[in-house]
Structure formats: structure tokens, C-alpha cells
Short mmCIF file of N, CA and C and ligand atoms in Angstrom, two decimals:
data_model
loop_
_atom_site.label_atom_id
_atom_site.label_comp_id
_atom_site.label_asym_id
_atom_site.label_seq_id
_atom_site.Cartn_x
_atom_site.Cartn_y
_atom_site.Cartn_z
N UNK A 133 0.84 -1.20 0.00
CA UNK A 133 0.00 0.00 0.00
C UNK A 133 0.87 1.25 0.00
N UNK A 134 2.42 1.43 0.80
CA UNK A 134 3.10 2.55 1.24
C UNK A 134 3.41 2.66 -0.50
N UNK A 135 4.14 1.55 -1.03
CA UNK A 135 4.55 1.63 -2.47
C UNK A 135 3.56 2.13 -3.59
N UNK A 136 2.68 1.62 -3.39
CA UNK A 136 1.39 2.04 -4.40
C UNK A 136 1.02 3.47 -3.98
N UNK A 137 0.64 4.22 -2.76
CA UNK A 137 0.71 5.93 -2.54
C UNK A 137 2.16 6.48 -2.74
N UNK A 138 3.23 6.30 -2.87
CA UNK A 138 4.39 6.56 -3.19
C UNK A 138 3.93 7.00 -4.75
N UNK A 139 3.71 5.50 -5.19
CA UNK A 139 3.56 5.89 -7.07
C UNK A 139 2.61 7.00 -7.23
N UNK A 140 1.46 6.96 -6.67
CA UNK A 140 0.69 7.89 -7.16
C UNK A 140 0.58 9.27 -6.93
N UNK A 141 2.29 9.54 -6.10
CA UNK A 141 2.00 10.81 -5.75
C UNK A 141 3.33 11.43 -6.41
N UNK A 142 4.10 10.17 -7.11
CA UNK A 142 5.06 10.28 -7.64
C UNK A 142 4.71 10.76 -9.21
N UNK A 143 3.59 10.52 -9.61
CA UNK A 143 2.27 10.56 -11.41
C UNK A 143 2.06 11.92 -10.66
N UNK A 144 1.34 12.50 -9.82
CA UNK A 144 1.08 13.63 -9.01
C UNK A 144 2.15 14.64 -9.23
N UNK A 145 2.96 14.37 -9.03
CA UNK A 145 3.72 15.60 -8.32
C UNK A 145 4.87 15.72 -9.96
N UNK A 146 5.21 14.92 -10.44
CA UNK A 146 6.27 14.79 -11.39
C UNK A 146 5.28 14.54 -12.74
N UNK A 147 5.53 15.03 -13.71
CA UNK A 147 5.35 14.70 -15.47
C UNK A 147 5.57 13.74 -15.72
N UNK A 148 6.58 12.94 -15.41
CA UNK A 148 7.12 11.80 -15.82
C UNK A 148 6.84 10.80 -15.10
N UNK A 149 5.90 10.16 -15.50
CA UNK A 149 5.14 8.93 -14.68
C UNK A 149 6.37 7.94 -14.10
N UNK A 150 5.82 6.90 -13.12
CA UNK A 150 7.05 5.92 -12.67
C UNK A 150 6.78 5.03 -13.62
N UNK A 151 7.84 4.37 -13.88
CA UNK A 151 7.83 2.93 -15.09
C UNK A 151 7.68 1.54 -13.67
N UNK A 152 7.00 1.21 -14.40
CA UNK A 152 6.14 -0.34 -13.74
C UNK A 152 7.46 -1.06 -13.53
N UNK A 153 7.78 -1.85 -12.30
CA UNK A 153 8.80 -2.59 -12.57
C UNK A 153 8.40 -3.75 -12.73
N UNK A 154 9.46 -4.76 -13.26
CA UNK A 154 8.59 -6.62 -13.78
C UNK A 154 8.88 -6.96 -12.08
N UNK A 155 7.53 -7.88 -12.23
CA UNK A 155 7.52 -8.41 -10.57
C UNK A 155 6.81 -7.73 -9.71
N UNK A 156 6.52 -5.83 -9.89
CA UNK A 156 5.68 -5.42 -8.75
C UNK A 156 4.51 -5.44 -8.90
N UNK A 157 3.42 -5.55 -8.06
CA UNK A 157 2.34 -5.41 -7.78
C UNK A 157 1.57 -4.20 -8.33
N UNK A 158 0.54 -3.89 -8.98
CA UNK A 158 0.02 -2.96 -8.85
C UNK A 158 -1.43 -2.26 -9.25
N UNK A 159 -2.26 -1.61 -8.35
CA UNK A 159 -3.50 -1.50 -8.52
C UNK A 159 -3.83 -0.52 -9.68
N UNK A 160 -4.35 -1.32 -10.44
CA UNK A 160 -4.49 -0.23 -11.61
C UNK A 160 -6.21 0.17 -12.11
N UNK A 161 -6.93 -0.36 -11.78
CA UNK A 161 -8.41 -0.33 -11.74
C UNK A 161 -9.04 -0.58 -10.85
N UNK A 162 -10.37 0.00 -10.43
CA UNK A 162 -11.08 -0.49 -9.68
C UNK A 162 -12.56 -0.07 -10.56
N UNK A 163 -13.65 -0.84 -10.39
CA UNK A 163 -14.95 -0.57 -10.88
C UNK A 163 -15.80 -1.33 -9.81
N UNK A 164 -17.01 -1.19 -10.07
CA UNK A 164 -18.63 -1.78 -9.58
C UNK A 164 -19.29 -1.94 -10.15
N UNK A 165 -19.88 -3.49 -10.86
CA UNK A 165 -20.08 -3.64 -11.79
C UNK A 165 -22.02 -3.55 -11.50
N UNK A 166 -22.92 -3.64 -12.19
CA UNK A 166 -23.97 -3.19 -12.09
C UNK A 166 -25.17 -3.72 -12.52
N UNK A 167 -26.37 -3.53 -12.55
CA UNK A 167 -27.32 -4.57 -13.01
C UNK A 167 -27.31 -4.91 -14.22
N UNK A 168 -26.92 -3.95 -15.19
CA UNK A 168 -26.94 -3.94 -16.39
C UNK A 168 -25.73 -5.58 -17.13
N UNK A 169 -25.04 -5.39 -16.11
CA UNK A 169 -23.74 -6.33 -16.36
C UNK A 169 -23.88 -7.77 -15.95
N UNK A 170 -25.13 -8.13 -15.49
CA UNK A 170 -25.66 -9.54 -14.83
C UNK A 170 -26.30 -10.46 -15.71
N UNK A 171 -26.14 -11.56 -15.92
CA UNK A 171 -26.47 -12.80 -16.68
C UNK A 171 -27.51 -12.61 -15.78
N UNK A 172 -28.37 -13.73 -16.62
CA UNK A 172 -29.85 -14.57 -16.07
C UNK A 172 -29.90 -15.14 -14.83
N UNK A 173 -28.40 -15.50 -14.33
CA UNK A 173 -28.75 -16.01 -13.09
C UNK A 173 -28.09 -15.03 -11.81
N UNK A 174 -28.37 -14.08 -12.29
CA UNK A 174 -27.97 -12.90 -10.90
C UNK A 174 -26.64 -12.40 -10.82
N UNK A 175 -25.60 -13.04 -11.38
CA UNK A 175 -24.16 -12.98 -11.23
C UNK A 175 -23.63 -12.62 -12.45
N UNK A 176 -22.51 -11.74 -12.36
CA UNK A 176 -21.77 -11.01 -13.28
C UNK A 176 -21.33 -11.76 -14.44
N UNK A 177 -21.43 -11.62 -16.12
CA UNK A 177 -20.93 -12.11 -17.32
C UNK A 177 -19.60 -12.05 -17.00
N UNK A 178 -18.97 -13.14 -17.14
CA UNK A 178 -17.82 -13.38 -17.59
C UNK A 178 -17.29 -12.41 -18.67
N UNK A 179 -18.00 -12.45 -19.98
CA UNK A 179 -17.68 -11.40 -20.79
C UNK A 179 -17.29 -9.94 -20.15
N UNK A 180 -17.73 -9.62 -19.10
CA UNK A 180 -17.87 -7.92 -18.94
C UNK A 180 -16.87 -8.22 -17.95
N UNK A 181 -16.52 -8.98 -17.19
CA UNK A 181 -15.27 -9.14 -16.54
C UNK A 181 -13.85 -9.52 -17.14
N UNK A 182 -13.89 -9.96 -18.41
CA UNK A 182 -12.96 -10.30 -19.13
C UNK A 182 -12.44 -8.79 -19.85
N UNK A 183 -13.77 -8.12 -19.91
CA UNK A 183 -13.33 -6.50 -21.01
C UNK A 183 -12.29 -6.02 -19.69
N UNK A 184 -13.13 -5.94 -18.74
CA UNK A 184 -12.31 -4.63 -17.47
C UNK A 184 -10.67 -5.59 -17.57
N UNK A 185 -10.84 -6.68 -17.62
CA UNK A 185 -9.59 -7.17 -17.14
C UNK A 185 -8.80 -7.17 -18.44
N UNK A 186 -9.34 -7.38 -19.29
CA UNK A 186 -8.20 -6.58 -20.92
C UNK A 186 -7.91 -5.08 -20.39
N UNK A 187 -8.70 -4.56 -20.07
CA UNK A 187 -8.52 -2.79 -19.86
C UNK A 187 -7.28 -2.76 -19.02
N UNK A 188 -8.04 -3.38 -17.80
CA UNK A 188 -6.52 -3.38 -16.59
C UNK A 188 -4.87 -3.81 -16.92
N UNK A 189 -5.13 -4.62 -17.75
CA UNK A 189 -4.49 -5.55 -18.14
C UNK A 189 -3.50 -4.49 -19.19
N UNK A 190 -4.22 -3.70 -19.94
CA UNK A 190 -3.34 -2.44 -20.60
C UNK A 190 -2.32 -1.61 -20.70
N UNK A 191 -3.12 -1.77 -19.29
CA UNK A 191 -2.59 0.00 -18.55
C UNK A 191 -1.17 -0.01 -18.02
N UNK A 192 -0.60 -1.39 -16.95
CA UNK A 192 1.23 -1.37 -17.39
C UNK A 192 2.25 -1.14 -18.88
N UNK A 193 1.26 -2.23 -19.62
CA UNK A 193 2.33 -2.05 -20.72
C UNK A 193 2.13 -0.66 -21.87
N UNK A 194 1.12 0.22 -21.57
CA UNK A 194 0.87 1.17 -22.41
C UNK A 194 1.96 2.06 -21.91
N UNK A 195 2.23 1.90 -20.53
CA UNK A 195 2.97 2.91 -19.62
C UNK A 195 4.76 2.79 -20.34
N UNK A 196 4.39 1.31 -20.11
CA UNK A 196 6.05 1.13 -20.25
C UNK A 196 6.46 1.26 -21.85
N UNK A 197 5.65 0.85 -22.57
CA UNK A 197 6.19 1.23 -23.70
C UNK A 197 5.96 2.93 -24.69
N UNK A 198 5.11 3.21 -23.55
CA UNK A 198 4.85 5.05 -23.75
C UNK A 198 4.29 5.06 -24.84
N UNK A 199 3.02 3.83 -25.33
CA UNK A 199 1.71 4.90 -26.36
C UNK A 199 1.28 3.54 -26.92
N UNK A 200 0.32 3.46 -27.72
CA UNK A 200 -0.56 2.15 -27.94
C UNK A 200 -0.12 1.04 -27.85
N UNK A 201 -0.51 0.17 -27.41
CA UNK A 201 -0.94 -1.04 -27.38
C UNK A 201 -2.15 -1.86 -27.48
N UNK A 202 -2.13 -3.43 -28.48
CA UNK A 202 -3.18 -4.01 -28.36
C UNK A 202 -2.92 -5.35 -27.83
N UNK A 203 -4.05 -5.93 -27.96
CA UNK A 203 -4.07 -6.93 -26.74
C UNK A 203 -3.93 -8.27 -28.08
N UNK A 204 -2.22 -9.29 -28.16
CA UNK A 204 -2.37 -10.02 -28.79
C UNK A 204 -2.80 -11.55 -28.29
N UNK A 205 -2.81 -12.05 -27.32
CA UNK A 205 -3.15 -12.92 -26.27
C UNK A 205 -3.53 -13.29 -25.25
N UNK A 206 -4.83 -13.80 -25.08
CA UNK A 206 -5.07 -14.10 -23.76
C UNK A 206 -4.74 -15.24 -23.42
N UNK A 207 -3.55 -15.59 -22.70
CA UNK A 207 -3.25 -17.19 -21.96
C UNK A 207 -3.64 -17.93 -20.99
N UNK A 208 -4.04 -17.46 -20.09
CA UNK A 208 -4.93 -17.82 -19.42
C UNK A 208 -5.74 -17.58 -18.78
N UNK A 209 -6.92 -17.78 -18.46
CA UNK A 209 -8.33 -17.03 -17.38
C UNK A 209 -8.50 -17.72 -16.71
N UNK A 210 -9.12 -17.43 -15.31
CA UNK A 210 -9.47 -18.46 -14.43
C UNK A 210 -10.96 -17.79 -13.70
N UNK A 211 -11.76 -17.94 -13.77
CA UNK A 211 -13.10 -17.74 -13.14
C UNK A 211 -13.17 -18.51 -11.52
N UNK A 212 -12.45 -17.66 -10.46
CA UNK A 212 -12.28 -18.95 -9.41
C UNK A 212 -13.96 -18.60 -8.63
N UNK A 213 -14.14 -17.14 -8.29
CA UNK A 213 -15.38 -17.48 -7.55
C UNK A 213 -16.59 -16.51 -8.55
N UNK A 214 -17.83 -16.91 -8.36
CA UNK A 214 -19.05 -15.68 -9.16
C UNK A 214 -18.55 -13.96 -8.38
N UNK A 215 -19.08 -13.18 -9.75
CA UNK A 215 -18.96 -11.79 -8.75
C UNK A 215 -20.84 -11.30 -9.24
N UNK A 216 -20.84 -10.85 -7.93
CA UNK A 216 -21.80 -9.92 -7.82
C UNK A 216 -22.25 -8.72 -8.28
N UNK A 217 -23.39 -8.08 -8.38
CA UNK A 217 -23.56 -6.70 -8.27
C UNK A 217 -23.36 -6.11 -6.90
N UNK A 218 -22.54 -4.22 -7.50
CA UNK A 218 -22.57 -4.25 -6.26
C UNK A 218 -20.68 -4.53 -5.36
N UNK A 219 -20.38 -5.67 -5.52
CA UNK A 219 -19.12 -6.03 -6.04
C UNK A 219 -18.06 -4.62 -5.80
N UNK A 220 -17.51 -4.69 -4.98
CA UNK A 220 -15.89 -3.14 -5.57
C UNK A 220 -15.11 -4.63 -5.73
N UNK A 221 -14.63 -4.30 -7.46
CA UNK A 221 -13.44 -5.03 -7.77
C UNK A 221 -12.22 -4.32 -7.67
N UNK A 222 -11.52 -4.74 -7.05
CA UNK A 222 -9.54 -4.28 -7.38
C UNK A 222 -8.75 -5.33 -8.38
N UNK A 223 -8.71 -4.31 -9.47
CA UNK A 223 -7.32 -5.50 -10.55
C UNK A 223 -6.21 -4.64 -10.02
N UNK A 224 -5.36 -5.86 -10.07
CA UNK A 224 -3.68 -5.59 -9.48
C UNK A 224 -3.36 -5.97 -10.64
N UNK A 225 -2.16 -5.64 -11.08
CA UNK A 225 -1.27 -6.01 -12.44
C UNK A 225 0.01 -6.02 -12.23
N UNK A 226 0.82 -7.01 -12.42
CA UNK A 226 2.07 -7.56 -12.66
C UNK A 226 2.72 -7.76 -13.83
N UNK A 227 3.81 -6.93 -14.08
CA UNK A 227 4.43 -7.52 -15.16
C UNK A 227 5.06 -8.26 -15.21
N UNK A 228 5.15 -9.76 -16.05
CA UNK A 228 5.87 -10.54 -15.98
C UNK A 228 6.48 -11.04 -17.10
N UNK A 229 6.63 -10.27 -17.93
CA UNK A 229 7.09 -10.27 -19.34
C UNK A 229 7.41 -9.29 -19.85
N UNK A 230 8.65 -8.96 -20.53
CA UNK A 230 8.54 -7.44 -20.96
C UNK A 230 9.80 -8.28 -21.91
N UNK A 231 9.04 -8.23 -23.97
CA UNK A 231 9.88 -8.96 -24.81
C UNK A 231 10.68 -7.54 -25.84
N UNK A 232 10.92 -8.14 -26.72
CA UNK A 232 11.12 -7.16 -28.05
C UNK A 232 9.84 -6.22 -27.92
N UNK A 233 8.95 -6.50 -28.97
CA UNK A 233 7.24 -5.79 -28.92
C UNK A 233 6.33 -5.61 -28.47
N UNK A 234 6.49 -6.70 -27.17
CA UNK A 234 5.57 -7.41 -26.53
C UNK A 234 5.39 -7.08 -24.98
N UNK A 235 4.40 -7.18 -23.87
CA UNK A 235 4.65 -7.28 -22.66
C UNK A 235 3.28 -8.41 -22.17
N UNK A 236 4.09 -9.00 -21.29
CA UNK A 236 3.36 -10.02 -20.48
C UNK A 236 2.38 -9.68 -18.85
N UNK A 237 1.26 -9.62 -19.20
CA UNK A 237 0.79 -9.08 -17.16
C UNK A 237 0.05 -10.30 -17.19
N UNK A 238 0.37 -10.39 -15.20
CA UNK A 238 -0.71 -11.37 -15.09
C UNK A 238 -1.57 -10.47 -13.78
N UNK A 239 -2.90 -10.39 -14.39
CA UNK A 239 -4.01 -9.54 -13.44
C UNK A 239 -4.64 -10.58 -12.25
N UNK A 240 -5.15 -9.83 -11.20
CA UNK A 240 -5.51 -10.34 -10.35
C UNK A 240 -6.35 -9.43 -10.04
N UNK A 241 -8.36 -10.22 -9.82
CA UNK A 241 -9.13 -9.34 -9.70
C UNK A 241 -9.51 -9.63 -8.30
N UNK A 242 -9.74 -8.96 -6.98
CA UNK A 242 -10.18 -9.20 -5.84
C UNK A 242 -11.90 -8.47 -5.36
N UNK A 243 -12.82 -9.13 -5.15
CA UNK A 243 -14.05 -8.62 -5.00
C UNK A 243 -13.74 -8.10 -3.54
N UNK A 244 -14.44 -6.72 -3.07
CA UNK A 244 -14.61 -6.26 -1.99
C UNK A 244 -16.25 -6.28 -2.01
N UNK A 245 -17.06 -7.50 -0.57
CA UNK A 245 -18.63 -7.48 -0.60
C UNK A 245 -18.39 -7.49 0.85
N UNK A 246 -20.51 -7.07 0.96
CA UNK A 246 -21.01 -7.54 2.26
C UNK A 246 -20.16 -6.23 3.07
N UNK A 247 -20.90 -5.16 2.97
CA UNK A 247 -20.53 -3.98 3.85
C UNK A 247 -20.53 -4.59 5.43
N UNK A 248 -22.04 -4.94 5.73
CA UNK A 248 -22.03 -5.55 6.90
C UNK A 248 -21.24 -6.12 7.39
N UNK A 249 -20.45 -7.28 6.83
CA UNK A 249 -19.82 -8.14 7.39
C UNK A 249 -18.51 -8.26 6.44
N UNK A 250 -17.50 -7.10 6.28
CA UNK A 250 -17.26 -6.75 4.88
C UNK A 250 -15.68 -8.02 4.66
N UNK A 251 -15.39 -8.40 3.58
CA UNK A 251 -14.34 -9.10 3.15
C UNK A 251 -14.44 -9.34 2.03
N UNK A 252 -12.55 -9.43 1.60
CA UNK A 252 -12.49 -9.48 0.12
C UNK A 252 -11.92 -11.19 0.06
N UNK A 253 -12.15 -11.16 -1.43
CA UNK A 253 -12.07 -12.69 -2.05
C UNK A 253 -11.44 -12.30 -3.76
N UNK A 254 -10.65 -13.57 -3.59
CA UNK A 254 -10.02 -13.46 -5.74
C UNK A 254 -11.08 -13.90 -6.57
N UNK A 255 -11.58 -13.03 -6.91
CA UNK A 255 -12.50 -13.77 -7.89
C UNK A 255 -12.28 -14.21 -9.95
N UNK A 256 -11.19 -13.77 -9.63
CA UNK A 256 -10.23 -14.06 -11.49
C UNK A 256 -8.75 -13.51 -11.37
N UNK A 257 -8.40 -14.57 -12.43
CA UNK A 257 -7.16 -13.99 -12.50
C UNK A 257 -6.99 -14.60 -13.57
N UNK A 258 -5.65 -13.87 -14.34
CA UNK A 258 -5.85 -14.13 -15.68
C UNK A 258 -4.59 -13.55 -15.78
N UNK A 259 -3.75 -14.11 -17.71
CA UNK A 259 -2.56 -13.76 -17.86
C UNK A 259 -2.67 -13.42 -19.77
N UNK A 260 -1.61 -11.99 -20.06
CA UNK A 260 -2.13 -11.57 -21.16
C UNK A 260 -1.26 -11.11 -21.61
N UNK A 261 -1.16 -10.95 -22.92
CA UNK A 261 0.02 -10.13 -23.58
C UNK A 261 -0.58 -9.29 -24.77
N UNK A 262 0.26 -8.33 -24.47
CA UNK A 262 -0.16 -7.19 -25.06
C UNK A 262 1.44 -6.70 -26.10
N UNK A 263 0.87 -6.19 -27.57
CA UNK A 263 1.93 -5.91 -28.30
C UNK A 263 1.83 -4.41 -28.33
N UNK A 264 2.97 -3.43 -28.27
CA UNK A 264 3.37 -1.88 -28.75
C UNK A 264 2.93 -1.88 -29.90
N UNK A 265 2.16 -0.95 -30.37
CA UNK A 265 1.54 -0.93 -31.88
C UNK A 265 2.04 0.55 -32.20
N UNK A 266 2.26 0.92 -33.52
CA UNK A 266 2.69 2.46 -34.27
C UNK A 266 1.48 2.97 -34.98
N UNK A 267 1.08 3.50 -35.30
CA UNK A 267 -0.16 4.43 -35.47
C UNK A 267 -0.85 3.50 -36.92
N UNK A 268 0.15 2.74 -37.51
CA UNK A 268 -0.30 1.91 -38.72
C UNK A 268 -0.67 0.34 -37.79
N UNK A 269 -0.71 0.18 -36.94
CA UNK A 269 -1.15 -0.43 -35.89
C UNK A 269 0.11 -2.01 -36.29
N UNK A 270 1.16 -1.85 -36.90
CA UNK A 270 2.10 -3.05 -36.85
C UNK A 270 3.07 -2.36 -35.43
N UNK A 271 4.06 -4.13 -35.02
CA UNK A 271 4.49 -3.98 -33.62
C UNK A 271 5.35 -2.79 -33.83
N UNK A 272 5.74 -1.89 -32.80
CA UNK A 272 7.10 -1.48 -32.74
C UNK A 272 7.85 -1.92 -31.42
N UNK A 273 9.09 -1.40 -31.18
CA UNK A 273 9.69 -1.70 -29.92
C UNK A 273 9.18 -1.12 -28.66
N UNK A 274 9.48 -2.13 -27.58
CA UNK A 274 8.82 -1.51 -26.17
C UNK A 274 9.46 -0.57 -25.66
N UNK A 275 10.86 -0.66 -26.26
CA UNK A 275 11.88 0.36 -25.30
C UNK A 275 11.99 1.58 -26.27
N UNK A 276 11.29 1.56 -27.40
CA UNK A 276 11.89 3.04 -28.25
C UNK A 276 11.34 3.94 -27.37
C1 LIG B 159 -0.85 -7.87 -32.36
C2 LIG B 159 -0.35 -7.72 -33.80
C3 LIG B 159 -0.11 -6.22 -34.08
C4 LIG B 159 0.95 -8.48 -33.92
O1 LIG B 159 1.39 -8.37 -35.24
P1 LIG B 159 2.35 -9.50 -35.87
O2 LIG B 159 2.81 -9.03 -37.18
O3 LIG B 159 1.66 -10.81 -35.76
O4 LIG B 159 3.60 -9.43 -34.87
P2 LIG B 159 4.71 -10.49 -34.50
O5 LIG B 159 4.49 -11.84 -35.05
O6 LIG B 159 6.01 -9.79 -34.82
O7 LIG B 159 4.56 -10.59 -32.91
C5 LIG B 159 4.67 -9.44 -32.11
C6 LIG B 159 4.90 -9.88 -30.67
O8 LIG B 159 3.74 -10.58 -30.22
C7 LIG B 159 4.13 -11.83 -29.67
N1 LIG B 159 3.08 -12.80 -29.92
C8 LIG B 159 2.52 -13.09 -31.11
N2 LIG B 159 1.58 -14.05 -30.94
C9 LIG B 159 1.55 -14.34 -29.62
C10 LIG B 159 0.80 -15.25 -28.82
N3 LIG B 159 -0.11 -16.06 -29.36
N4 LIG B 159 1.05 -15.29 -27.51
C11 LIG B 159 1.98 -14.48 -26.93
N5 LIG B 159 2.75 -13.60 -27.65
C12 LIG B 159 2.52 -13.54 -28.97
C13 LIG B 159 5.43 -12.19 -30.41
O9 LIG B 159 6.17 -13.13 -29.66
C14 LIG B 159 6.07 -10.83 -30.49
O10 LIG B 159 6.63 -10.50 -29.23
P3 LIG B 159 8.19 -10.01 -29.06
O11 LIG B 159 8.48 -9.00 -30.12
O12 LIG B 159 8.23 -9.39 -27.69
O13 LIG B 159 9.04 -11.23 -29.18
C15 LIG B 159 -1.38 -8.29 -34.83
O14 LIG B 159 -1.41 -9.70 -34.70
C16 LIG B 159 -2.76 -7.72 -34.59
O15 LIG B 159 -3.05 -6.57 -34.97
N6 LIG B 159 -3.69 -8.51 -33.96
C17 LIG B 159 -5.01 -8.03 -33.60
C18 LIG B 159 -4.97 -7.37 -32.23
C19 LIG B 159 -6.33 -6.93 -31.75
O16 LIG B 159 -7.14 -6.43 -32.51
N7 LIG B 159 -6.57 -7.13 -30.46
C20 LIG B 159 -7.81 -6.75 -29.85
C21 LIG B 159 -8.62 -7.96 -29.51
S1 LIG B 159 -9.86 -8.27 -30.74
#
């Protein structure tokens, strides 16, 4: 948590954002997902949890390679528990890949429920790679 208010006051205070390091932790989204976003049986689409977690999933390697990226792989998903409406999700993002064109995160989504009796749980996690794209949308380098 001290590291994560560090960064954001480090984006705050300085122009020059911090570069993600491979291996750290970090909260890069949060949403609440909503009625609109619920399958037939009360509980959140997979689909609409898979978009936020492409989104989340973005947002390191757009940083590190300083301007578009698209999303060339999803490797793995894991649906471990249902999410709710209602639901505060936290995606954390890790980089764990950083190639020629390419960068590797693996996201981790945690549900925050139950104000009353409040506790969080993993409810997905998932691993993705994302390529640096140039305005003609072919790869370029991560480090130019
Ligand atoms: C992503 C895209 C630009 C890559 O173009 P390409 O000419 O195939 O590029 P390359 O074959 O040189 O691969 C680029 C990088 O992606 C990596 N890559 C390609 N396929 C991959 C896969 N299945 N899994 C993981 N990495 C993969 C390569 O290893 C390479 O990484 P590196 O340079 O770090 O070694 C192109 O495939 C594309 O536009 N795809 C559609 C993307 C899109 O629309 N995504 C939104 C979801 S619909």
C-alpha cells in the first residue's frame, strides 16, 4: 500500500510517470459492476469481466512502452469465484514479461462485498500479452 501511494503521488507531483517494474504489484483499476452487467442467473458475465480485465491488463504495458498497445493474447483465465452486483473489484497487475514488442501481465481481480460483514475474495485472474503498436497499428519496440 506505502509503495502504491508513493507511485501515485510520484504521477502527481512529477510529469514523468514511474515505469512499472517486472515483478511489482500494482493496482491499476477499480470498478462496480452493475445490473446492467448480470447474466440470467444474478451474477456477473464473464464477458464484462474479461473486457475490465483486458482494460486493466493495458494500462502497465501502455505505460512502459509510452503509447498504444493491443491486446495479442489471452493465456490464461481463471473464473475462481461468481462476482456480484454491487461487487468493488480491485485489478492488481504484474508484469511478468517485458519482450522485443511485446509485454506479459498477469491480473488479479479481488471482490470487496457484504458492507455488513465486509471481506475481500479473488474472484479471477488471468494472464495476457499485449503488443506496442505504431499508429499503422504493426508492432514497434517496447523500449523506443
Ligand atoms: C498484435 C499484432 C499487431 C501483432 O502483429 P504480428 O505481425 O503478428 O507481430 P509479430 O508476429 O512480430 O509478434 C509481435 C509480438 O507478439 C508476440 N506474440 C505473437 N503471438 C503471440 C501469442 N499467441 N502469444 C503471446 N505472444 C505472442 C510475439 O512473440 C512478439 O513479441 P516479441 O516482439 O516481444 O518477441 C497483430 O497480430 C494484430 O493486430 N492482432 C489483432 C490485435 C487486436 O485487434 N486485439 C484486440 C482484440 S480483438
Amino acid at each position: 500500500m506505502k509503495d502504491e501511494l508513493l507511485q501515485v503521488n510520484a504521477m502527481t507531483q512529477d510529469s514523468s510517470p514511474v515505469q512499472p517494474l517486472a515483478g511489482q504489484r500494482e493496482l491499476v483499476l477499480r470498478v462496480m459492476p452493475m445490473p446492467a452487467d448480470a447474466n440470467a442467473n444474478g451474477d456477473i458475465f464473464g464477458g464484462w469481466i474479461m473486457a475490465q480485465v483486458d482494460i486493466a491488463g493495458s494500462i502497465l504495458p501502455a505505460r512502459l512502452s509510452r503509447g498504444r498497445v493491443t491486446t495479442v493474447a489471452v493465456n490464461e483465465f481463471v473464473f475462481k469465484q461468481p462476482v456480484s452486483i454491487g461487487d468493488l473489484l480491485s485489478f492488481y497487475a504484474t508484469v511478468t514479461r517485458v519482450g522485443r514488442t511485446s509485454v506479459t501481465v498477469h491480473v488479479e481481480v479481488f471482490a470487496e462485498r457484504d458492507p455488513e460483514n465486509l471481506h475481500v475474495v479473488k474472484v479471477t485472474e488471468a494472464n495476457l500479452t499485449y503488443v506496442a503498436i505504431d499508429r499503422e497499428g504493426k508492432p514497434r519496440l517496447v523500449t523506443a
